[in-house]
């Protein structure tokens, strides 16, 4: 749009800036956004110093003033506040599940917020709801799920999982559902057990199935647990497999779990929150084999598509079951809403009023094209393999397994296991203190392990090489000191 096309200035209203004022505000915001993104490669991957000082800063914690303050001043405060904590969009952030935060999704958010159409019901914004429905269809097609599939975009995997469990409860249990039991591996994300509890089940309704040496669910143990529960008069109703565990990136034997689910009439839930979008790649498709058989599948675009936090997704193979579990009674005030022929997301989710969340996925997919995402995810698999190779060659490190996706875990090679725990903890601390990369840790087979998760569209070979060099350098010092201490 060129400048001549601008409509005449609107009258001034205090809460609705005129065109020229809006341009000034947006220009300041744009400058801030561009400089923030430009600074990312050079800024620390975390800064956890002086947090209490920042939390007590009266500039940060000020009550809203009677009269407004300039945006530049507010951006300054915001920038200071954001400087503390973990810098998740940084290319050096490799802890927990990283969140790159596509800037183009933020552009979509800005536009969606200005359009401000609620999308819980299709009638106020039918074509926008259709675009979001197409995003869901595209995601279901990735897994070859049938036309009957329906789902919703949520704020994250936890909410999506809650809807999945509620749907499974309605679909598989009748009468007193509290005798129902659900099965997860000991590596499953806690949001599944939490969802079962939130869905009204007692805490002990969740059975923890052991995993094998590769941290994948032991399917034989699953069968035995289901048999034992049936013999005790309980009602097994759901099994959850994970397509990429948070701890180590392990992919459960999804096809075998699906076989058990069919045989035992269990709802087969797949938690693909972290690993799901690797399905875009050939290697990912091979590794996630069986995810396509899910009754419900949770996948997080705010992980695997690098979107800003607040974007999860639920797909349910028989969408009608999702609707039956979530639709509300009609209300008199809704009588003017006409049927569009489209599904109303409110009938398939917990929410009624909701933002136009789909644009945050639709716009980047159309702007960059699917290939850009596929090749970024392919690169993540390469970088994880590279890091694994670098660390495996180092005699002072013990690397656990080959990465099944983009997560690598390691320990210092010290003879005494307790000393190895302490040495590895110290290693992670030293690497993180340098600020260039930020790692986290977990427990593998009951032992402390350093953990690297590569899932950020800004990360590159150089930063991974830097991470490997830093881990190896500190491992050298720590293992040497530990050996000297033993003498
Ligand atoms: C495998 C897995 N499932 C579920 C979750 C929970 O996702 P969310 O934070 O989007 O609720 C995570 C988060 O890291 C995860 O890695």
Short mmCIF file of C-alpha atoms and ligand atoms in Angstrom, two decimals:
data_model
loop_
_atom_site.label_atom_id
_atom_site.label_comp_id
_atom_site.label_asym_id
_atom_site.label_seq_id
_atom_site.Cartn_x
_atom_site.Cartn_y
_atom_site.Cartn_z
CA UNK A 1 0.00 0.00 0.00
CA UNK A 2 1.53 3.41 -0.88
CA UNK A 3 1.13 6.60 1.10
CA UNK A 4 -1.40 8.15 -1.29
CA UNK A 5 -3.80 5.40 -0.38
CA UNK A 6 -4.06 6.53 3.25
CA UNK A 7 -7.57 7.46 4.28
CA UNK A 8 -8.09 10.87 5.91
CA UNK A 9 -7.07 11.22 9.56
CA UNK A 10 -9.65 9.96 12.03
CA UNK A 11 -10.83 12.28 14.79
CA UNK A 12 -8.70 12.10 17.91
CA UNK A 13 -9.93 9.73 20.58
CA UNK A 14 -7.75 9.08 23.60
CA UNK A 15 -7.67 5.30 23.30
CA UNK A 16 -7.58 5.08 19.51
CA UNK A 17 -4.44 6.77 18.16
CA UNK A 18 -4.86 8.59 14.85
CA UNK A 19 -3.09 7.28 11.75
CA UNK A 20 -0.02 9.48 12.12
CA UNK A 21 0.29 8.81 15.86
CA UNK A 22 -0.15 5.08 15.22
CA UNK A 23 2.60 5.17 12.61
CA UNK A 24 4.93 6.79 15.14
CA UNK A 25 4.11 4.19 17.79
CA UNK A 26 4.47 1.32 15.35
CA UNK A 27 7.77 2.71 14.03
CA UNK A 28 9.12 2.77 17.59
CA UNK A 29 7.88 -0.76 18.18
CA UNK A 30 9.37 -1.92 14.88
CA UNK A 31 12.74 -0.37 15.78
CA UNK A 32 12.62 -2.17 19.10
CA UNK A 33 11.69 -5.50 17.49
CA UNK A 34 14.37 -5.29 14.80
CA UNK A 35 17.09 -4.30 17.24
CA UNK A 36 16.04 -7.09 19.63
CA UNK A 37 16.27 -9.69 16.88
CA UNK A 38 19.56 -8.27 15.60
CA UNK A 39 21.06 -8.40 19.08
CA UNK A 40 20.10 -12.06 19.67
CA UNK A 41 23.25 -13.76 18.34
CA UNK A 42 25.47 -11.58 20.54
CA UNK A 43 23.32 -11.48 23.65
CA UNK A 44 23.77 -13.99 26.49
CA UNK A 45 21.74 -17.18 26.31
CA UNK A 46 20.76 -16.49 29.91
CA UNK A 47 21.35 -13.89 32.59
CA UNK A 48 20.25 -15.10 35.98
CA UNK A 49 22.25 -12.61 38.01
CA UNK A 50 20.64 -9.96 40.22
CA UNK A 51 17.14 -11.22 39.57
CA UNK A 52 15.86 -10.07 42.96
CA UNK A 53 17.22 -6.64 42.32
CA UNK A 54 15.33 -6.48 39.04
CA UNK A 55 12.14 -7.82 40.66
CA UNK A 56 12.28 -4.99 43.19
CA UNK A 57 13.05 -2.29 40.60
CA UNK A 58 10.38 0.41 41.03
CA UNK A 59 10.56 1.21 37.32
CA UNK A 60 9.58 -2.33 36.46
CA UNK A 61 6.98 -2.68 39.21
CA UNK A 62 5.40 0.80 38.95
CA UNK A 63 1.60 1.05 39.19
CA UNK A 64 -0.08 2.48 36.07
CA UNK A 65 0.16 6.30 36.12
CA UNK A 66 -2.89 8.57 35.94
CA UNK A 67 -1.68 9.97 32.63
CA UNK A 68 0.19 7.98 30.05
CA UNK A 69 3.96 7.81 29.54
CA UNK A 70 5.89 7.85 26.25
CA UNK A 71 6.25 4.48 24.50
CA UNK A 72 10.04 4.93 24.25
CA UNK A 73 10.24 5.07 28.05
CA UNK A 74 8.08 1.94 28.37
CA UNK A 75 10.14 0.01 25.81
CA UNK A 76 13.20 0.88 27.82
CA UNK A 77 11.71 -0.60 30.98
CA UNK A 78 10.56 -3.67 29.06
CA UNK A 79 13.99 -4.20 27.58
CA UNK A 80 15.57 -4.05 31.01
CA UNK A 81 12.99 -6.44 32.45
CA UNK A 82 13.47 -8.91 29.58
CA UNK A 83 17.25 -8.88 29.98
CA UNK A 84 17.01 -11.11 33.06
CA UNK A 85 16.17 -14.78 32.93
CA UNK A 86 16.55 -17.22 30.07
CA UNK A 87 16.87 -15.90 26.56
CA UNK A 88 14.86 -18.56 24.76
CA UNK A 89 15.00 -17.07 21.23
CA UNK A 90 18.80 -16.90 21.43
CA UNK A 91 20.65 -19.29 19.10
CA UNK A 92 22.60 -20.41 22.17
CA UNK A 93 19.52 -21.57 24.09
CA UNK A 94 19.56 -25.39 24.16
CA UNK A 95 17.84 -26.05 27.49
CA UNK A 96 14.38 -27.50 28.28
CA UNK A 97 12.40 -27.20 25.04
CA UNK A 98 13.71 -24.12 23.27
CA UNK A 99 11.34 -21.57 21.75
CA UNK A 100 12.77 -19.72 18.78
CA UNK A 101 9.82 -17.38 18.36
CA UNK A 102 9.37 -16.70 14.64
CA UNK A 103 9.21 -12.96 14.17
CA UNK A 104 6.86 -13.41 11.24
CA UNK A 105 4.39 -15.08 13.61
CA UNK A 106 4.56 -11.92 15.74
CA UNK A 107 3.59 -9.92 12.65
CA UNK A 108 0.62 -12.27 12.29
CA UNK A 109 -0.29 -11.69 15.95
CA UNK A 110 -0.24 -7.95 15.48
CA UNK A 111 -2.55 -8.17 12.49
CA UNK A 112 -4.84 -10.73 14.14
CA UNK A 113 -5.13 -8.52 17.22
CA UNK A 114 -6.00 -5.49 15.09
CA UNK A 115 -8.64 -7.48 13.18
CA UNK A 116 -9.78 -8.70 16.61
CA UNK A 117 -12.33 -11.25 15.47
CA UNK A 118 -13.21 -13.89 17.99
CA UNK A 119 -12.94 -17.30 16.35
CA UNK A 120 -14.72 -19.57 18.84
CA UNK A 121 -17.78 -19.34 16.61
CA UNK A 122 -17.38 -19.20 12.85
CA UNK A 123 -20.10 -16.67 11.99
CA UNK A 124 -18.25 -13.45 13.03
CA UNK A 125 -15.24 -14.36 10.85
CA UNK A 126 -16.09 -17.32 8.61
CA UNK A 127 -13.17 -17.08 6.21
CA UNK A 128 -10.69 -16.57 9.06
CA UNK A 129 -12.07 -19.64 10.83
CA UNK A 130 -11.81 -21.50 7.52
CA UNK A 131 -8.11 -20.53 7.31
CA UNK A 132 -7.50 -21.83 10.83
CA UNK A 133 -9.42 -25.01 9.96
CA UNK A 134 -7.12 -25.40 6.95
CA UNK A 135 -4.09 -25.17 9.25
CA UNK A 136 -5.56 -28.02 11.32
CA UNK A 137 -6.22 -30.01 8.15
CA UNK A 138 -2.65 -29.44 6.97
CA UNK A 139 -1.35 -30.74 10.32
CA UNK A 140 -3.67 -33.78 10.21
CA UNK A 141 -2.54 -34.48 6.63
CA UNK A 142 1.08 -34.53 7.82
CA UNK A 143 0.15 -37.66 9.78
CA UNK A 144 -2.22 -39.03 7.17
CA UNK A 145 -5.14 -38.74 9.59
CA UNK A 146 -8.56 -39.28 8.00
CA UNK A 147 -11.17 -36.68 6.97
CA UNK A 148 -13.11 -37.41 10.16
CA UNK A 149 -10.26 -35.78 12.12
CA UNK A 150 -10.99 -32.51 13.87
CA UNK A 151 -9.06 -30.54 16.41
CA UNK A 152 -8.29 -27.16 17.86
CA UNK A 153 -5.36 -24.87 18.26
CA UNK A 154 -4.77 -24.33 21.95
CA UNK A 155 -2.34 -22.28 23.98
CA UNK A 156 -0.07 -25.29 24.43
CA UNK A 157 0.17 -29.05 24.82
CA UNK A 158 -1.09 -29.11 28.41
CA UNK A 159 -4.51 -27.69 27.51
CA UNK A 160 -4.64 -29.85 24.38
CA UNK A 161 -3.88 -32.94 26.49
CA UNK A 162 -6.65 -32.08 28.94
CA UNK A 163 -9.16 -31.97 26.07
CA UNK A 164 -7.78 -35.26 24.74
CA UNK A 165 -8.19 -37.02 28.09
CA UNK A 166 -11.70 -35.63 28.59
CA UNK A 167 -12.62 -36.87 25.11
CA UNK A 168 -11.15 -40.31 25.83
CA UNK A 169 -13.06 -40.46 29.11
CA UNK A 170 -16.36 -39.72 27.35
CA UNK A 171 -15.60 -42.11 24.50
CA UNK A 172 -14.31 -45.09 26.45
CA UNK A 173 -15.87 -45.06 29.91
CA UNK A 174 -19.48 -45.19 31.00
CA UNK A 175 -20.98 -44.94 34.47
CA UNK A 176 -18.54 -44.32 37.29
CA UNK A 177 -15.50 -43.38 35.25
CA UNK A 178 -13.28 -43.08 38.34
CA UNK A 179 -12.38 -46.76 38.08
CA UNK A 180 -10.72 -45.93 34.78
CA UNK A 181 -6.94 -46.28 34.53
CA UNK A 182 -4.51 -44.58 32.14
CA UNK A 183 -0.99 -45.73 31.17
CA UNK A 184 2.07 -43.58 30.53
CA UNK A 185 5.74 -44.46 30.48
CA UNK A 186 8.09 -43.32 33.23
CA UNK A 187 9.46 -40.83 30.66
CA UNK A 188 6.09 -39.23 29.80
CA UNK A 189 5.56 -35.53 30.31
CA UNK A 190 3.75 -34.81 33.61
CA UNK A 191 1.05 -32.85 31.78
CA UNK A 192 -0.61 -36.17 30.92
CA UNK A 193 -0.96 -37.31 34.53
CA UNK A 194 -2.05 -33.78 35.41
CA UNK A 195 -4.72 -33.87 32.69
CA UNK A 196 -6.02 -37.21 33.99
CA UNK A 197 -6.30 -35.71 37.47
CA UNK A 198 -7.95 -32.52 36.16
CA UNK A 199 -10.40 -34.71 34.25
CA UNK A 200 -11.69 -35.95 37.60
CA UNK A 201 -9.76 -39.18 38.12
CA UNK A 202 -8.06 -40.09 41.40
CA UNK A 203 -4.31 -39.56 41.45
CA UNK A 204 -3.57 -43.31 41.34
CA UNK A 205 -5.56 -43.74 38.11
CA UNK A 206 -2.31 -43.12 36.23
CA UNK A 207 -0.11 -46.20 35.89
CA UNK A 208 3.55 -45.61 35.21
CA UNK A 209 4.97 -48.18 32.81
CA UNK A 210 8.75 -48.70 32.89
CA UNK A 211 10.85 -47.83 29.89
CA UNK A 212 13.61 -49.87 28.26
CA UNK A 213 17.33 -49.11 27.94
CA UNK A 214 16.56 -46.58 25.18
CA UNK A 215 14.01 -44.79 27.39
CA UNK A 216 11.12 -46.13 25.27
CA UNK A 217 7.97 -47.58 26.81
CA UNK A 218 8.30 -51.30 27.60
CA UNK A 219 5.26 -52.63 25.73
CA UNK A 220 5.28 -56.00 27.47
CA UNK A 221 5.14 -54.19 30.83
CA UNK A 222 2.21 -52.17 29.48
CA UNK A 223 0.32 -55.36 28.61
CA UNK A 224 0.97 -56.85 32.04
CA UNK A 225 -0.19 -53.68 33.78
CA UNK A 226 -3.42 -53.59 31.76
CA UNK A 227 -4.09 -57.28 32.48
CA UNK A 228 -3.47 -56.81 36.20
CA UNK A 229 -5.83 -53.83 36.36
CA UNK A 230 -8.59 -55.63 34.48
CA UNK A 231 -8.21 -58.60 36.84
CA UNK A 232 -8.62 -56.17 39.76
CA UNK A 233 -11.93 -54.89 38.34
CA UNK A 234 -10.54 -51.59 37.07
CA UNK A 235 -11.27 -50.13 33.62
CA UNK A 236 -8.15 -49.42 31.54
CA UNK A 237 -9.19 -46.72 29.04
CA UNK A 238 -6.16 -44.78 27.75
CA UNK A 239 -2.54 -45.32 26.87
CA UNK A 240 -0.26 -42.43 25.97
CA UNK A 241 2.81 -42.90 23.81
CA UNK A 242 5.34 -40.13 23.40
CA UNK A 243 6.79 -39.08 20.07
CA UNK A 244 9.87 -37.42 21.52
CA UNK A 245 10.17 -37.34 25.30
CA UNK A 246 11.25 -34.14 26.96
CA UNK A 247 13.99 -35.91 28.92
CA UNK A 248 15.93 -37.54 26.11
CA UNK A 249 13.90 -37.18 22.91
CA UNK A 250 13.03 -40.89 22.96
CA UNK A 251 10.24 -42.06 20.69
CA UNK A 252 8.07 -44.78 22.16
CA UNK A 253 7.34 -47.87 19.99
CA UNK A 254 4.16 -46.22 18.75
CA UNK A 255 3.01 -48.98 16.40
CA UNK A 256 3.32 -51.66 19.07
CA UNK A 257 1.48 -49.46 21.57
CA UNK A 258 -1.22 -48.88 18.95
CA UNK A 259 -1.57 -52.67 18.56
CA UNK A 260 -2.06 -53.06 22.30
CA UNK A 261 -4.57 -50.18 22.29
CA UNK A 262 -6.62 -51.84 19.55
CA UNK A 263 -6.53 -55.22 21.28
CA UNK A 264 -7.42 -53.80 24.68
CA UNK A 265 -9.90 -51.18 23.39
CA UNK A 266 -7.81 -48.37 24.89
CA UNK A 267 -7.77 -44.82 23.59
CA UNK A 268 -4.37 -44.29 21.98
CA UNK A 269 -3.05 -40.83 22.74
CA UNK A 270 0.20 -39.63 21.22
CA UNK A 271 2.13 -36.81 22.85
CA UNK A 272 4.02 -35.37 19.89
CA UNK A 273 4.34 -31.95 21.55
CA UNK A 274 8.11 -31.83 21.07
CA UNK A 275 8.80 -34.32 18.29
CA UNK A 276 5.71 -34.06 16.10
CA UNK A 277 6.88 -31.62 13.45
CA UNK A 278 9.92 -33.77 12.65
CA UNK A 279 7.24 -35.63 10.70
CA UNK A 280 7.97 -33.03 8.00
CA UNK A 281 11.34 -34.69 7.42
CA UNK A 282 12.03 -38.13 5.96
CA UNK A 283 14.08 -39.23 8.99
CA UNK A 284 11.40 -37.89 11.34
CA UNK A 285 8.64 -39.78 9.53
CA UNK A 286 10.60 -43.01 9.90
CA UNK A 287 11.19 -42.43 13.58
CA UNK A 288 7.61 -41.39 14.40
CA UNK A 289 6.13 -44.41 12.64
CA UNK A 290 2.80 -45.30 14.25
CA UNK A 291 1.88 -41.76 15.36
CA UNK A 292 -0.61 -41.73 12.49
CA UNK A 293 -2.66 -44.37 14.34
CA UNK A 294 -3.42 -42.05 17.26
CA UNK A 295 -6.98 -41.53 18.47
CA UNK A 296 -5.71 -38.16 19.69
CA UNK A 297 -2.45 -36.44 18.94
CA UNK A 298 -0.99 -33.37 20.60
CA UNK A 299 1.63 -31.35 18.76
CA UNK A 300 3.13 -28.01 19.72
CA UNK A 301 3.74 -25.47 16.94
CA UNK A 302 5.44 -23.36 19.62
CA UNK A 303 8.11 -26.03 19.70
CA UNK A 304 8.53 -27.72 16.33
CA UNK A 305 7.44 -24.81 14.12
CA UNK A 306 9.45 -22.32 16.21
CA UNK A 307 6.35 -20.21 16.89
CA UNK A 308 6.06 -17.88 19.86
CA UNK A 309 4.81 -19.54 23.05
CA UNK A 310 1.05 -19.93 23.27
CA UNK A 311 0.42 -22.24 20.31
CA UNK A 312 -0.48 -25.89 20.82
CA UNK A 313 -2.62 -28.21 18.75
CA UNK A 314 -4.92 -31.16 19.37
CA UNK A 315 -6.11 -33.53 16.65
CA UNK A 316 -8.75 -36.18 17.31
CA UNK A 317 -9.20 -38.92 14.71
CA UNK A 318 -12.96 -39.06 15.21
CA UNK A 319 -13.69 -35.37 15.49
CA UNK A 320 -17.28 -36.11 16.44
CA UNK A 321 -16.04 -37.60 19.76
CA UNK A 322 -14.20 -34.35 20.49
CA UNK A 323 -17.38 -32.40 19.75
CA UNK A 324 -19.55 -34.63 21.96
CA UNK A 325 -17.17 -34.14 24.87
CA UNK A 326 -16.92 -30.34 24.48
CA UNK A 327 -20.05 -28.84 22.96
CA UNK A 328 -22.19 -26.67 25.23
CA UNK A 329 -25.94 -26.17 25.36
CA UNK A 330 -27.18 -23.39 23.12
CA UNK A 331 -27.84 -20.03 24.74
CA UNK A 332 -30.61 -17.56 23.91
CA UNK A 333 -28.22 -14.73 23.19
CA UNK A 334 -26.57 -16.77 20.44
CA UNK A 335 -29.71 -17.06 18.34
CA UNK A 336 -28.51 -14.44 15.81
CA UNK A 337 -25.41 -16.43 14.93
CA UNK A 338 -26.06 -18.12 11.60
CA UNK A 339 -24.77 -21.48 10.45
CA UNK A 340 -21.79 -21.12 8.11
CA UNK A 341 -21.32 -24.79 7.37
CA UNK A 342 -18.02 -24.55 9.25
CA UNK A 343 -17.28 -26.18 12.58
CA UNK A 344 -17.35 -23.79 15.55
CA UNK A 345 -14.13 -24.23 17.57
CA UNK A 346 -16.14 -23.57 20.76
CA UNK A 347 -17.88 -26.91 20.17
CA UNK A 348 -14.52 -28.70 20.03
CA UNK A 349 -12.65 -27.00 22.86
CA UNK A 350 -12.86 -25.58 26.35
CA UNK A 351 -12.86 -21.97 25.11
CA UNK A 352 -15.55 -19.72 23.68
CA UNK A 353 -13.90 -16.33 23.13
CA UNK A 354 -10.52 -16.90 21.61
CA UNK A 355 -8.04 -15.00 19.47
CA UNK A 356 -7.43 -15.69 15.77
CA UNK A 357 -4.63 -18.07 16.76
CA UNK A 358 -4.49 -19.75 13.39
CA UNK A 359 -2.98 -16.73 11.67
CA UNK A 360 0.19 -17.20 13.72
CA UNK A 361 0.72 -20.49 11.85
CA UNK A 362 -1.01 -19.70 8.57
CA UNK A 363 1.00 -16.59 7.79
CA UNK A 364 4.52 -18.03 8.37
CA UNK A 365 3.60 -21.23 6.48
CA UNK A 366 2.40 -19.22 3.49
CA UNK A 367 5.10 -16.56 3.72
CA UNK A 368 8.12 -18.86 4.07
CA UNK A 369 6.66 -21.99 2.47
CA UNK A 370 6.64 -25.47 4.02
CA UNK A 371 10.09 -26.32 2.63
CA UNK A 372 11.74 -23.69 4.86
CA UNK A 373 10.35 -25.48 7.93
CA UNK A 374 11.21 -28.93 6.61
CA UNK A 375 14.81 -27.98 5.95
CA UNK A 376 15.18 -26.19 9.31
CA UNK A 377 13.97 -29.34 11.10
CA UNK A 378 16.22 -31.51 8.99
CA UNK A 379 19.11 -29.28 10.02
CA UNK A 380 18.17 -29.78 13.71
CA UNK A 381 18.55 -33.54 13.24
CA UNK A 382 21.95 -33.00 11.57
CA UNK A 383 23.12 -30.67 14.33
CA UNK A 384 22.07 -33.10 17.06
CA UNK A 385 23.96 -35.88 15.25
CA UNK A 386 26.98 -33.58 14.95
CA UNK A 387 26.93 -32.72 18.64
CA UNK A 388 26.48 -36.38 19.53
CA UNK A 389 29.52 -37.29 17.42
CA UNK A 390 31.65 -34.49 18.93
CA UNK A 391 30.83 -35.50 22.50
CA UNK A 392 31.02 -39.26 21.86
CA UNK A 393 34.63 -38.95 20.69
CA UNK A 394 35.65 -37.39 23.97
CA UNK A 395 36.91 -40.03 26.43
CA UNK A 396 35.98 -37.81 29.37
CA UNK A 397 32.29 -37.93 28.44
CA UNK A 398 29.72 -40.71 28.35
CA UNK A 399 26.95 -39.93 25.90
CA UNK A 400 23.69 -41.79 26.41
CA UNK A 401 22.43 -43.49 23.24
CA UNK A 402 22.14 -42.01 19.74
CA UNK A 403 19.76 -39.08 19.53
CA UNK A 404 16.36 -40.32 18.38
CA UNK A 405 15.44 -36.72 17.52
CA UNK A 406 17.30 -33.54 18.47
CA UNK A 407 18.11 -34.12 22.15
CA UNK A 408 21.50 -35.30 23.41
CA UNK A 409 22.30 -36.25 27.00
CA UNK A 410 25.73 -36.85 28.49
CA UNK A 411 27.64 -37.43 31.71
CA UNK A 412 31.16 -36.89 32.87
CA UNK A 413 33.09 -40.14 32.74
CA UNK A 414 34.05 -40.51 36.39
CA UNK A 415 34.22 -43.96 37.98
CA UNK A 416 32.15 -43.30 41.07
CA UNK A 417 28.51 -42.66 40.00
CA UNK A 418 27.82 -40.10 42.73
CA UNK A 419 31.02 -38.24 41.85
CA UNK A 420 29.97 -38.40 38.18
CA UNK A 421 26.63 -36.80 39.09
CA UNK A 422 28.41 -33.98 40.90
CA UNK A 423 30.97 -33.54 38.11
CA UNK A 424 28.25 -33.36 35.45
CA UNK A 425 26.25 -30.85 37.47
CA UNK A 426 29.39 -28.72 37.77
CA UNK A 427 30.01 -29.08 34.04
CA UNK A 428 26.55 -27.77 33.14
CA UNK A 429 27.00 -24.88 35.56
CA UNK A 430 30.34 -23.86 34.07
CA UNK A 431 29.09 -24.03 30.48
CA UNK A 432 26.04 -21.95 31.38
CA UNK A 433 28.09 -19.38 33.27
CA UNK A 434 29.91 -18.50 30.07
CA UNK A 435 26.61 -17.21 28.68
CA UNK A 436 27.11 -18.31 25.08
CA UNK A 437 24.99 -21.42 25.39
CA UNK A 438 22.44 -22.49 27.96
CA UNK A 439 21.93 -26.17 28.77
CA UNK A 440 19.67 -27.95 31.22
CA UNK A 441 19.84 -31.34 32.88
CA UNK A 442 17.75 -34.38 33.58
CA UNK A 443 18.02 -37.85 35.13
CA UNK A 444 18.71 -40.83 32.91
CA UNK A 445 18.56 -44.28 34.54
CA UNK A 446 18.58 -42.59 37.92
CA UNK A 447 21.71 -40.56 37.17
CA UNK A 448 22.21 -36.85 36.57
CA UNK A 449 22.79 -36.01 32.91
CA UNK A 450 23.54 -32.81 31.06
CA UNK A 451 20.96 -32.24 28.35
CA UNK A 452 21.06 -30.35 25.05
CA UNK A 453 17.89 -29.85 23.02
CA UNK A 454 18.35 -28.38 19.56
CA UNK A 455 15.12 -26.82 18.33
CA UNK A 456 15.58 -23.24 17.23
CA UNK A 457 15.59 -21.84 13.72
CA UNK A 458 18.45 -19.49 14.68
CA UNK A 459 20.89 -22.14 15.83
CA UNK A 460 23.68 -23.05 13.39
CA UNK A 461 26.72 -25.28 13.08
CA UNK A 462 29.02 -22.69 14.62
CA UNK A 463 26.96 -22.37 17.78
CA UNK A 464 26.68 -26.13 18.13
CA UNK A 465 30.45 -26.44 17.65
CA UNK A 466 30.89 -23.75 20.30
CA UNK A 467 28.62 -25.70 22.68
CA UNK A 468 30.57 -28.91 22.03
CA UNK A 469 33.91 -27.15 22.58
CA UNK A 470 32.73 -25.60 25.83
CA UNK A 471 31.35 -28.92 27.15
CA UNK A 472 34.57 -30.74 26.24
CA UNK A 473 36.87 -28.05 27.65
CA UNK A 474 35.10 -28.01 31.03
CA UNK A 475 34.75 -31.80 31.06
CA UNK A 476 38.53 -32.02 30.62
CA UNK A 477 39.19 -29.77 33.62
CA UNK A 478 36.54 -31.34 35.84
CA UNK A 479 37.39 -34.97 35.10
CA UNK A 480 41.11 -34.24 35.57
CA UNK A 481 40.46 -32.54 38.92
CA UNK A 482 38.20 -35.41 39.99
CA UNK A 483 40.91 -37.98 39.12
CA UNK A 484 43.55 -35.93 40.98
CA UNK A 485 41.25 -35.72 44.01
CA UNK A 486 40.98 -39.50 44.12
CA UNK A 487 44.73 -40.01 44.17
C1 LIG B 1 6.74 -34.02 25.26
C2 LIG B 1 6.04 -32.84 25.88
N1 LIG B 1 4.74 -32.93 26.17
C3 LIG B 1 4.07 -31.90 26.73
C4 LIG B 1 4.70 -30.73 27.05
C5 LIG B 1 3.91 -29.62 27.67
O1 LIG B 1 3.74 -28.62 26.71
P1 LIG B 1 3.18 -27.17 26.99
O2 LIG B 1 4.24 -26.47 27.76
O3 LIG B 1 2.95 -26.61 25.63
O4 LIG B 1 1.92 -27.28 27.77
C6 LIG B 1 6.06 -30.59 26.78
C7 LIG B 1 6.78 -29.35 27.14
O5 LIG B 1 7.97 -29.23 27.04
C8 LIG B 1 6.75 -31.67 26.17
O6 LIG B 1 8.06 -31.60 25.88
#
